[in-house]
C-alpha atoms as one frame of an Amber mdcrd trajectory, in Angstrom:
protein
   0.000   0.000   0.000   1.364   3.403  -0.977   1.148   6.154   1.608   1.389
   9.709   0.469   2.811  12.393   2.670   1.143  15.775   2.619   3.679  18.505
   1.861   3.952  21.425   4.235   1.826  24.391   3.276   4.171  27.043   1.918
   4.100  30.274   3.864   2.816  28.752   7.108   5.106  29.076  10.069   4.822
  27.396  13.410   4.185  29.890  16.131   6.079  29.470  19.359   7.507  31.892
  21.861  11.146  32.306  22.810  10.152  31.319  26.338   8.619  28.048  25.128
  11.740  27.278  23.102  13.952  28.066  26.111  11.866  25.696  28.266  12.217
  22.941  25.658  16.004  23.498  25.420  16.288  23.453  29.203  14.240  20.231
  29.403  16.529  18.520  26.879  19.738  19.731  28.529  18.849  19.233  32.211
  16.535  16.221  32.130  18.038  14.433  29.110  14.590  14.497  27.497  14.792
  13.315  23.871  14.535  16.175  21.372  11.527  14.602  19.647   9.676  14.269
  22.972  10.461  17.829  24.060   9.431  19.224  20.654   6.022  17.558  20.916
   5.595  18.501  24.586   6.338  22.202  24.015   4.938  22.517  20.477   8.184
  23.677  18.878   9.772  22.505  15.611  11.972  19.443  16.194  14.806  20.409
  13.866  14.895  23.983  15.192  15.083  22.627  18.745  17.857  20.231  17.691
  19.908  23.045  16.152  19.460  25.271  19.197  20.435  22.500  21.629  23.531
  21.771  19.525  24.411  25.482  19.349  24.074  25.660  15.549  21.366  28.316
  15.801  20.913  31.225  18.229  18.366  30.686  20.971  16.456  33.849  20.053
  13.686  33.430  17.509  14.698  35.298  14.362  12.204  37.304  12.335  12.027
  37.279   8.555  11.407  40.259   6.280   7.706  39.409   6.102   7.445  38.268
   9.706   9.425  40.664  11.910  10.644  39.558  15.303   8.051  40.377  17.958
C-alpha cells in the first residue's frame, strides 16, 4: 500500500515563543529528554530545537522580512 505524505503548506510558520523554546532546550539539557519528545511537549519545531540545543542556531527566535521579530 502506498502512503502519500502531505507537503507542508508554503508560507505557514509554526508559532512558538522564545520562552517556550527556552523551556524545551532546558528540558533537553537538564533532564536528558529526547529532542523529539520535548518538541512535541512544548509545540516547537523538532529540527529547530535540535539546532538550538547543539548550538548551531541562536536561541532567540529570528524574524524574517515578512514576519518581523516580535
